[in-house]
Amino acid sequence: MEAFVSRKRRRSLSNTSVDQHIRTAFDEDDTDIKLATLASLYPGLDQVMLLEALIAANGSVEEASQNLTAYANEQRLTGQKVVGYQSSLHSAFGLEKKTSRVTTRKGQTLHLYSPEDIAAHTPCSIIHNFLPAKEANSLLLELLAEAPSYEKQAFKMFDNVVYSPHTASFYVESLEEKRKHQTEYLYQGGYLNDVRELLPQMRAVSGRVEEAVNKEVEKRIKFHYPGGQKLRYQSSERWKPNCAFVNCYDGGKESVGYHSDQLTYVGPRAIIGSISLGVAREFRVRKVVAKDDNPEHDKVKDNSRADAEGQVAIHLPHNSLLVMHAEMQEEWKHSIAPAVAIDPHPIAGNKRINITYRWYREPFHPSDSATLCAEEEGK
Ligand SMILES: O=C(O)CCC(=O)C(=O)O
Ligand SMILES: [Fe+2]
């Protein structure tokens, strides 16, 4: 894992109430309890579906449960398999698939599922069912075999170095790169011990990730950035992943706190391609709140100010590709929230595997920075 810096109805649903249910995000703990209740009633349904049903029922567990029973019966009568995918959920619970007008407020969590909403309201874009199902499963199996040897990673939270409650490892292209990463690249002031060579499936998927990420970046620039221009300091070169951090979250308690990724070797305005496999989990993002004018307030080492604008939860199902765009690391923080209830995955059990493909760029190579420093000192 790269350095963790600091580290509501079946009733007819009108457009206004869609907006409203999204704006009136539920109280988070309350939602978790309601979801856990629904999960115990419908163990075969996925978390996203349960949450969607809860939203469509304006938070009423009873109504959500009635709708889920009706939906499951309907599926059974028409011979369809009950699925956990939002395209079907939107119609199942009468939620229109539209980009919603949303705002987040202090202490609130806004849950987003559709690629349209995610692209409109966060610095990310998502592709569901990214790989052919068989390929996703092989990749998952390849990494599940490695995961037991992963270790907890140290990250910096405020001024303390703490260990994330999940395990991770780092993969590079060759043995030569491995050696360099263990002797030249600094992470939190030390060298990484556990550096591995990219595995066959990870390499095979890397090209697809490269293609998809570059397409998403093009769309991002064209439709979301001022004047349809790339951001200042964003690389104008094609994004080319050459290494990856793999994270393993074994059960709902394993999570990773809010952080931004270390930019030392990827440079400013970095882009990351992140594949999720196994158990679906919640990826949360929140804007980095501008520093207070009163320096005394910035000395308070808690999360109260950081949450001033609320947070957005993006659901990451198995076989999804999340692109963290160029504005993400400097302007937002991200985390994987602990989960009260998870849906076990048929292959992964309680585990979620995440691969973050990254592009370590030549100009930010440690020996180049060393040369630059030496040149500066020699002046
Ligand atoms: O597990 C995830 O989706 C995010 C992992 C992450 O933030 C990281 O590797 O830096
Ligand atoms: Fe991260």
Short mmCIF file of C-alpha atoms and ligand atoms in Angstrom, two decimals:
data_model
loop_
_atom_site.label_atom_id
_atom_site.label_comp_id
_atom_site.label_asym_id
_atom_site.label_seq_id
_atom_site.Cartn_x
_atom_site.Cartn_y
_atom_site.Cartn_z
CA MET A 1 0.00 0.00 0.00
CA GLU A 2 1.33 3.31 -0.92
CA ALA A 3 2.18 5.51 1.96
CA PHE A 4 -0.88 6.60 3.81
CA VAL A 5 -0.24 10.19 4.30
CA SER A 6 -1.18 11.58 7.66
CA ARG A 7 -3.04 8.38 6.61
CA LYS A 8 -35.96 6.41 0.28
CA ARG A 9 -40.51 3.00 -2.15
CA ARG A 10 -42.22 1.06 -4.39
CA ARG A 11 -44.68 3.99 -4.32
CA SER A 12 -44.22 5.99 -7.47
CA LEU A 13 -40.98 7.89 -7.12
CA SER A 14 -40.93 11.36 -8.59
CA ASN A 15 -37.79 13.10 -9.77
CA THR A 16 -37.96 15.45 -6.83
CA SER A 17 -38.04 12.65 -4.30
CA VAL A 18 -35.07 10.92 -5.98
CA ASP A 19 -33.09 14.09 -5.47
CA GLN A 20 -34.46 14.44 -2.01
CA HIS A 21 -33.57 10.93 -0.85
CA ILE A 22 -30.07 11.47 -2.05
CA ARG A 23 -29.80 14.90 -0.47
CA THR A 24 -31.25 13.66 2.80
CA ALA A 25 -28.55 11.11 3.34
CA PHE A 26 -29.36 8.77 6.19
CA ASP A 27 -27.68 8.87 9.50
CA GLU A 28 -24.76 6.53 8.97
CA ASP A 29 -24.95 4.29 12.05
CA ASP A 30 -28.66 4.01 11.65
CA THR A 31 -28.24 2.91 8.04
CA ASP A 32 -25.68 0.30 9.00
CA ILE A 33 -28.07 -1.22 11.55
CA LYS A 34 -30.94 -1.20 9.03
CA LEU A 35 -28.69 -2.79 6.42
CA ALA A 36 -27.57 -5.46 8.85
CA THR A 37 -31.24 -6.21 9.61
CA LEU A 38 -32.06 -6.55 5.91
CA ALA A 39 -28.91 -8.63 5.34
CA SER A 40 -30.05 -11.08 8.02
CA LEU A 41 -33.49 -11.30 6.38
CA TYR A 42 -32.10 -11.66 2.85
CA PRO A 43 -28.70 -13.37 3.17
CA GLY A 44 -28.58 -14.10 -0.58
CA LEU A 45 -28.90 -10.48 -1.70
CA ASP A 46 -25.99 -8.18 -2.12
CA GLN A 47 -25.36 -5.14 0.02
CA VAL A 48 -25.86 -2.69 -2.84
CA MET A 49 -29.30 -4.11 -3.55
CA LEU A 50 -30.30 -3.93 0.11
CA LEU A 51 -29.16 -0.34 0.35
CA GLU A 52 -30.97 0.59 -2.85
CA ALA A 53 -34.16 -1.00 -1.47
CA LEU A 54 -33.69 0.94 1.77
CA ILE A 55 -33.27 4.19 -0.09
CA ALA A 56 -36.32 3.48 -2.26
CA ALA A 57 -38.31 2.86 0.94
CA ASN A 58 -37.24 6.16 2.46
CA GLY A 59 -35.32 4.31 5.16
CA SER A 60 -38.21 2.07 6.27
CA VAL A 61 -36.88 -1.46 6.89
CA GLU A 62 -40.41 -2.85 6.81
CA GLU A 63 -41.23 -1.33 3.44
CA ALA A 64 -37.82 -2.26 2.00
CA SER A 65 -38.38 -5.82 3.15
CA GLN A 66 -41.84 -5.98 1.51
CA ASN A 67 -40.38 -4.66 -1.76
CA LEU A 68 -37.48 -7.10 -1.67
CA THR A 69 -39.87 -10.03 -1.13
CA ALA A 70 -42.07 -8.83 -4.00
CA TYR A 71 -39.03 -8.37 -6.21
CA ALA A 72 -37.60 -11.81 -5.40
CA ASN A 73 -41.02 -13.41 -6.11
CA GLU A 74 -41.26 -11.57 -9.40
CA GLN A 75 -37.78 -12.78 -10.40
CA ARG A 76 -38.68 -16.33 -9.45
CA LEU A 77 -41.90 -16.21 -11.54
CA THR A 78 -40.07 -14.87 -14.58
CA GLY A 79 -37.23 -17.37 -14.03
CA GLN A 80 -34.59 -14.65 -13.62
CA LYS A 81 -31.73 -14.91 -11.21
CA VAL A 82 -31.80 -12.33 -8.44
CA VAL A 83 -29.02 -9.95 -9.32
CA GLY A 84 -27.18 -7.28 -7.42
CA TYR A 85 -26.57 -4.81 -10.16
CA GLN A 86 -27.67 -1.23 -10.13
CA SER A 87 -28.88 -1.12 -13.72
CA SER A 88 -31.56 -3.61 -12.73
CA LEU A 89 -32.06 -2.12 -9.31
CA HIS A 90 -33.00 1.24 -10.61
CA SER A 91 -35.96 -0.24 -12.45
CA ALA A 92 -36.72 -2.78 -9.74
CA PHE A 93 -37.30 -0.17 -7.11
CA GLY A 94 -38.59 2.52 -9.42
CA LEU A 95 -35.50 4.68 -9.12
CA GLU A 96 -34.87 6.65 -12.25
CA LYS A 97 -31.38 6.38 -13.66
CA LYS A 98 -30.44 9.98 -13.82
CA THR A 99 -27.68 12.18 -12.66
CA SER A 100 -28.91 13.60 -9.41
CA ARG A 101 -28.42 17.01 -8.00
CA VAL A 102 -26.60 16.40 -4.76
CA THR A 103 -24.89 18.15 -1.94
CA THR A 104 -23.09 16.74 1.04
CA ARG A 105 -23.22 18.24 4.46
CA LYS A 106 -21.23 17.89 7.65
CA GLY A 107 -21.56 14.49 9.23
CA GLN A 108 -23.49 13.05 6.31
CA THR A 109 -22.66 10.27 3.90
CA LEU A 110 -24.01 10.38 0.39
CA HIS A 111 -24.17 6.94 -1.24
CA LEU A 112 -23.59 6.81 -4.96
CA TYR A 113 -23.84 3.79 -7.28
CA SER A 114 -24.30 4.79 -10.89
CA PRO A 115 -21.29 5.65 -13.05
CA GLU A 116 -23.11 8.87 -14.05
CA ASP A 117 -23.53 10.07 -10.45
CA ILE A 118 -20.01 9.04 -9.47
CA ALA A 119 -18.45 10.93 -12.40
CA ALA A 120 -20.62 13.99 -11.70
CA HIS A 121 -20.03 14.26 -7.97
CA THR A 122 -16.61 12.81 -7.21
CA PRO A 123 -13.12 12.97 -8.75
CA CYS A 124 -13.55 9.32 -9.85
CA SER A 125 -15.17 7.30 -12.58
CA ILE A 126 -16.22 3.64 -12.41
CA ILE A 127 -16.62 0.80 -14.88
CA HIS A 128 -18.72 -2.12 -13.62
CA ASN A 129 -18.10 -5.66 -14.92
CA PHE A 130 -14.74 -4.46 -16.16
CA LEU A 131 -13.13 -7.81 -17.08
CA PRO A 132 -14.70 -10.88 -18.65
CA ALA A 133 -16.01 -12.86 -15.63
CA LYS A 134 -13.48 -15.70 -16.03
CA GLU A 135 -10.53 -13.32 -16.17
CA ALA A 136 -11.71 -11.48 -13.06
CA ASN A 137 -11.95 -14.79 -11.23
CA SER A 138 -8.45 -15.90 -12.31
CA LEU A 139 -7.00 -12.61 -11.17
CA LEU A 140 -8.82 -12.94 -7.86
CA LEU A 141 -7.55 -16.50 -7.37
CA GLU A 142 -4.00 -15.48 -8.24
CA LEU A 143 -4.03 -12.81 -5.56
CA LEU A 144 -5.95 -14.79 -2.94
CA ALA A 145 -3.08 -17.29 -3.08
CA GLU A 146 -0.61 -14.48 -2.28
CA ALA A 147 -2.66 -12.56 0.27
CA PRO A 148 -1.90 -14.74 3.33
CA SER A 149 1.73 -13.59 3.11
CA TYR A 150 0.84 -9.86 3.03
CA GLU A 151 1.61 -7.74 6.04
CA LYS A 152 0.07 -4.76 7.75
CA GLN A 153 1.51 -1.49 6.48
CA ALA A 154 2.63 1.50 8.47
CA PHE A 155 1.12 4.84 7.56
CA LYS A 156 1.19 8.29 8.98
CA MET A 157 -1.93 9.63 10.68
CA PHE A 158 -1.53 13.18 11.89
CA ASP A 159 1.93 13.05 13.46
CA ASN A 160 1.93 9.37 14.43
CA VAL A 161 2.96 6.31 12.46
CA VAL A 162 0.21 3.70 12.85
CA TYR A 163 -0.58 0.35 11.25
CA SER A 164 -3.56 0.06 8.91
CA PRO A 165 -6.03 -2.67 9.88
CA HIS A 166 -5.53 -4.45 6.54
CA THR A 167 -2.64 -6.07 4.68
CA ALA A 168 -0.87 -5.12 1.45
CA SER A 169 2.07 -5.73 -0.84
CA PHE A 170 3.81 -3.93 -3.70
CA TYR A 171 4.44 -5.34 -7.21
CA VAL A 172 6.87 -4.12 -9.88
CA GLU A 173 7.80 -5.12 -13.43
CA SER A 174 11.17 -6.86 -12.96
CA LEU A 175 13.72 -8.17 -10.50
CA GLU A 176 15.90 -5.16 -11.23
CA GLU A 177 13.00 -2.84 -10.30
CA LYS A 178 12.42 -4.92 -7.18
CA ARG A 179 16.03 -4.40 -6.11
CA LYS A 180 15.79 -0.66 -6.74
CA HIS A 181 12.56 -0.37 -4.80
CA GLN A 182 14.17 -2.11 -1.83
CA THR A 183 17.25 0.10 -1.86
CA GLU A 184 16.45 3.46 -3.48
CA TYR A 185 12.77 4.34 -3.07
CA LEU A 186 11.84 5.77 0.30
CA TYR A 187 8.42 5.24 1.88
CA GLN A 188 7.73 6.95 5.20
CA GLY A 189 11.46 7.43 5.61
CA GLY A 190 12.31 3.73 5.13
CA TYR A 191 12.71 1.16 2.37
CA LEU A 192 10.03 -1.34 1.44
CA ASN A 193 10.94 -4.90 2.36
CA ASP A 194 8.12 -6.70 0.67
CA VAL A 195 8.43 -5.93 -3.07
CA ARG A 196 7.33 -8.62 -5.56
CA GLU A 197 7.35 -9.15 -9.29
CA LEU A 198 4.00 -8.61 -11.05
CA LEU A 199 2.13 -11.94 -11.39
CA PRO A 200 1.00 -13.29 -14.79
CA GLN A 201 -2.70 -12.33 -14.46
CA MET A 202 -1.80 -8.91 -13.09
CA ARG A 203 0.42 -8.31 -16.13
CA ALA A 204 -2.25 -9.60 -18.52
CA VAL A 205 -4.84 -7.21 -17.08
CA SER A 206 -2.49 -4.23 -16.98
CA GLY A 207 -2.93 -3.49 -20.72
CA ARG A 208 -6.73 -3.43 -20.41
CA VAL A 209 -6.46 -1.14 -17.39
CA GLU A 210 -4.16 1.17 -19.35
CA GLU A 211 -6.60 1.39 -22.25
CA ALA A 212 -9.69 1.92 -20.08
CA VAL A 213 -8.01 4.48 -17.81
CA ASN A 214 -6.75 6.54 -20.77
CA LYS A 215 -10.27 6.59 -22.28
CA GLU A 216 -11.76 7.68 -18.95
CA VAL A 217 -9.12 10.37 -18.58
CA GLU A 218 -9.91 11.70 -22.07
CA LYS A 219 -13.61 11.89 -21.18
CA ARG A 220 -12.78 13.53 -17.87
CA ILE A 221 -10.75 16.24 -19.54
CA LYS A 222 -13.32 16.85 -22.26
CA PHE A 223 -16.44 16.94 -20.08
CA HIS A 224 -15.30 17.95 -16.59
CA TYR A 225 -12.26 20.20 -16.75
CA PRO A 226 -12.39 23.95 -17.41
CA GLY A 227 -12.17 24.64 -21.14
CA GLY A 228 -11.85 20.90 -21.86
CA GLN A 229 -8.11 21.18 -21.03
CA LYS A 230 -5.99 18.89 -18.86
CA LEU A 231 -5.17 20.28 -15.42
CA ARG A 232 -2.06 22.31 -14.84
CA TYR A 233 0.83 19.97 -13.91
CA GLN A 234 -1.12 16.92 -15.19
CA SER A 235 1.06 14.86 -17.50
CA SER A 236 0.20 15.23 -21.18
CA GLU A 237 1.62 11.75 -21.83
CA ARG A 238 -0.48 8.62 -22.05
CA TRP A 239 -0.91 7.01 -18.58
CA LYS A 240 1.24 3.88 -18.45
CA PRO A 241 1.03 1.70 -15.30
CA ASN A 242 4.30 0.04 -14.28
CA CYS A 243 3.63 -1.09 -10.70
CA ALA A 244 0.79 -1.89 -8.35
CA PHE A 245 -0.10 -1.94 -4.68
CA VAL A 246 -2.36 -4.83 -3.78
CA ASN A 247 -4.55 -4.55 -0.68
CA CYS A 248 -6.38 -7.32 1.09
CA TYR A 249 -9.30 -6.66 3.49
CA ASP A 250 -10.17 -9.83 5.37
CA GLY A 251 -13.66 -9.24 6.81
CA GLY A 252 -15.65 -6.07 7.43
CA LYS A 253 -13.43 -4.86 10.26
CA GLU A 254 -10.37 -4.46 8.02
CA SER A 255 -10.35 -1.00 6.53
CA VAL A 256 -8.05 1.86 5.66
CA GLY A 257 -8.35 5.34 7.14
CA TYR A 258 -8.65 8.58 5.21
CA HIS A 259 -5.45 9.44 3.35
CA SER A 260 -4.03 10.74 0.09
CA ASP A 261 -1.49 8.67 -1.77
CA GLN A 262 2.16 9.60 -1.71
CA LEU A 263 3.00 11.57 -4.85
CA THR A 264 6.79 11.36 -4.53
CA TYR A 265 7.32 8.93 -7.43
CA VAL A 266 4.10 9.40 -9.41
CA GLY A 267 4.30 13.17 -9.56
CA PRO A 268 1.60 15.81 -9.22
CA ARG A 269 -1.97 15.28 -10.50
CA ALA A 270 -1.44 11.50 -10.44
CA ILE A 271 -3.97 9.08 -11.93
CA ILE A 272 -4.65 5.63 -10.43
CA GLY A 273 -6.52 2.64 -11.87
CA SER A 274 -8.06 0.58 -9.05
CA ILE A 275 -9.63 -2.88 -9.51
CA SER A 276 -11.90 -4.37 -6.86
CA LEU A 277 -12.36 -8.12 -6.52
CA GLY A 278 -14.27 -10.32 -4.09
CA VAL A 279 -16.42 -8.81 -1.33
CA ALA A 280 -18.02 -5.46 -2.24
CA ARG A 281 -16.94 -2.63 0.04
CA GLU A 282 -17.50 1.10 0.45
CA PHE A 283 -14.88 3.54 -0.82
CA ARG A 284 -15.36 6.90 0.80
CA VAL A 285 -14.09 10.23 -0.48
CA ARG A 286 -14.18 13.67 1.03
CA LYS A 287 -12.79 17.01 -0.01
CA VAL A 288 -9.69 18.26 1.69
CA VAL A 289 -10.93 21.18 3.72
CA ALA A 290 -9.01 24.39 3.28
CA LYS A 291 -6.80 25.41 6.14
CA ASP A 292 -8.38 27.59 8.78
CA ASP A 293 -7.34 31.23 9.06
CA ASN A 294 -6.91 30.70 12.77
CA PRO A 295 -3.74 28.63 13.24
CA GLU A 296 -5.01 27.51 16.67
CA HIS A 297 -7.83 25.57 14.98
CA ASP A 298 -5.38 23.65 12.81
CA LYS A 299 -3.66 22.32 15.90
CA VAL A 300 -6.75 20.25 16.74
CA LYS A 301 -5.80 16.74 15.71
CA ASP A 302 -9.20 15.20 15.07
CA ASN A 303 -11.51 14.72 12.13
CA SER A 304 -14.16 17.25 13.10
CA ARG A 305 -13.06 19.98 10.72
CA ALA A 306 -12.08 17.62 7.96
CA ASP A 307 -15.66 16.35 7.74
CA ALA A 308 -17.12 19.85 7.31
CA GLU A 309 -18.40 19.08 3.82
CA GLY A 310 -19.58 15.53 4.44
CA GLN A 311 -18.39 12.48 2.55
CA VAL A 312 -19.40 10.43 -0.46
CA ALA A 313 -19.53 6.61 -0.43
CA ILE A 314 -18.86 4.83 -3.70
CA HIS A 315 -19.83 1.17 -3.75
CA LEU A 316 -17.12 -1.01 -5.22
CA PRO A 317 -18.49 -4.36 -6.36
CA HIS A 318 -16.47 -7.34 -7.55
CA ASN A 319 -14.87 -6.75 -10.96
CA SER A 320 -15.15 -2.97 -11.01
CA LEU A 321 -12.49 -0.53 -12.17
CA LEU A 322 -12.37 2.77 -10.34
CA VAL A 323 -10.33 5.54 -11.91
CA MET A 324 -9.02 8.13 -9.49
CA HIS A 325 -8.56 11.17 -11.69
CA ALA A 326 -5.90 13.86 -11.65
CA GLU A 327 -7.65 16.11 -9.13
CA MET A 328 -8.09 13.32 -6.56
CA GLN A 329 -4.92 13.12 -4.51
CA GLU A 330 -4.28 16.83 -3.96
CA GLU A 331 -7.91 17.90 -3.42
CA TRP A 332 -9.60 14.87 -1.83
CA LYS A 333 -8.90 12.11 0.68
CA HIS A 334 -10.10 8.55 0.38
CA SER A 335 -10.69 5.55 2.65
CA ILE A 336 -12.21 2.09 2.82
CA ALA A 337 -14.80 2.19 5.60
CA PRO A 338 -15.21 -0.63 8.08
CA ALA A 339 -18.40 -2.59 7.29
CA VAL A 340 -20.94 -3.83 9.87
CA ALA A 341 -22.18 -6.52 7.47
CA ILE A 342 -20.61 -7.93 4.32
CA ASP A 343 -21.88 -10.34 1.68
CA PRO A 344 -19.43 -13.22 1.44
CA HIS A 345 -18.13 -13.72 -2.09
CA PRO A 346 -18.38 -17.24 -3.63
CA ILE A 347 -14.63 -17.34 -4.33
CA ALA A 348 -13.13 -14.87 -1.88
CA GLY A 349 -15.24 -15.60 1.18
CA ASN A 350 -14.92 -12.54 3.43
CA LYS A 351 -11.98 -11.07 1.55
CA ARG A 352 -11.77 -8.07 -0.74
CA ILE A 353 -8.72 -7.73 -2.97
CA ASN A 354 -7.86 -4.37 -4.44
CA ILE A 355 -5.17 -3.66 -7.05
CA THR A 356 -4.12 -0.07 -7.54
CA TYR A 357 -2.17 0.22 -10.80
CA ARG A 358 0.20 3.15 -10.73
CA TRP A 359 2.59 4.90 -13.07
CA TYR A 360 5.93 5.64 -11.43
CA ARG A 361 7.23 8.32 -13.76
CA GLU A 362 10.80 8.71 -14.96
CA PRO A 363 11.26 12.37 -13.89
CA PHE A 364 10.37 11.38 -10.32
CA HIS A 365 12.75 8.45 -10.09
CA PRO A 366 14.78 8.67 -6.81
CA SER A 367 18.15 8.72 -8.59
CA ASP A 368 16.95 11.66 -10.72
CA SER A 369 15.94 13.56 -7.60
CA ALA A 370 19.31 12.67 -6.05
CA THR A 371 21.09 14.01 -9.14
CA LEU A 372 18.99 17.17 -9.00
CA CYS A 373 19.82 17.68 -5.31
CA ALA A 374 23.54 17.09 -5.93
CA GLU A 375 23.45 19.60 -8.79
CA GLU A 376 21.63 22.09 -6.58
CA GLU A 377 24.18 21.61 -3.77
CA GLY A 378 27.12 21.94 -6.18
CA LYS A 379 25.89 25.35 -7.30
O1 LIG B 1 -8.72 -0.55 -1.28
C1 LIG B 1 -8.94 0.42 -1.99
O2 LIG B 1 -9.85 0.49 -2.86
C2 LIG B 1 -8.09 1.69 -1.80
C3 LIG B 1 -6.67 1.38 -1.44
C4 LIG B 1 -5.85 2.63 -1.33
O3 LIG B 1 -6.34 3.68 -1.00
C5 LIG B 1 -4.41 2.58 -1.65
O4 LIG B 1 -3.87 1.53 -2.01
O5 LIG B 1 -3.77 3.62 -1.57
FE FE B 2 -4.93 5.27 -1.34
#
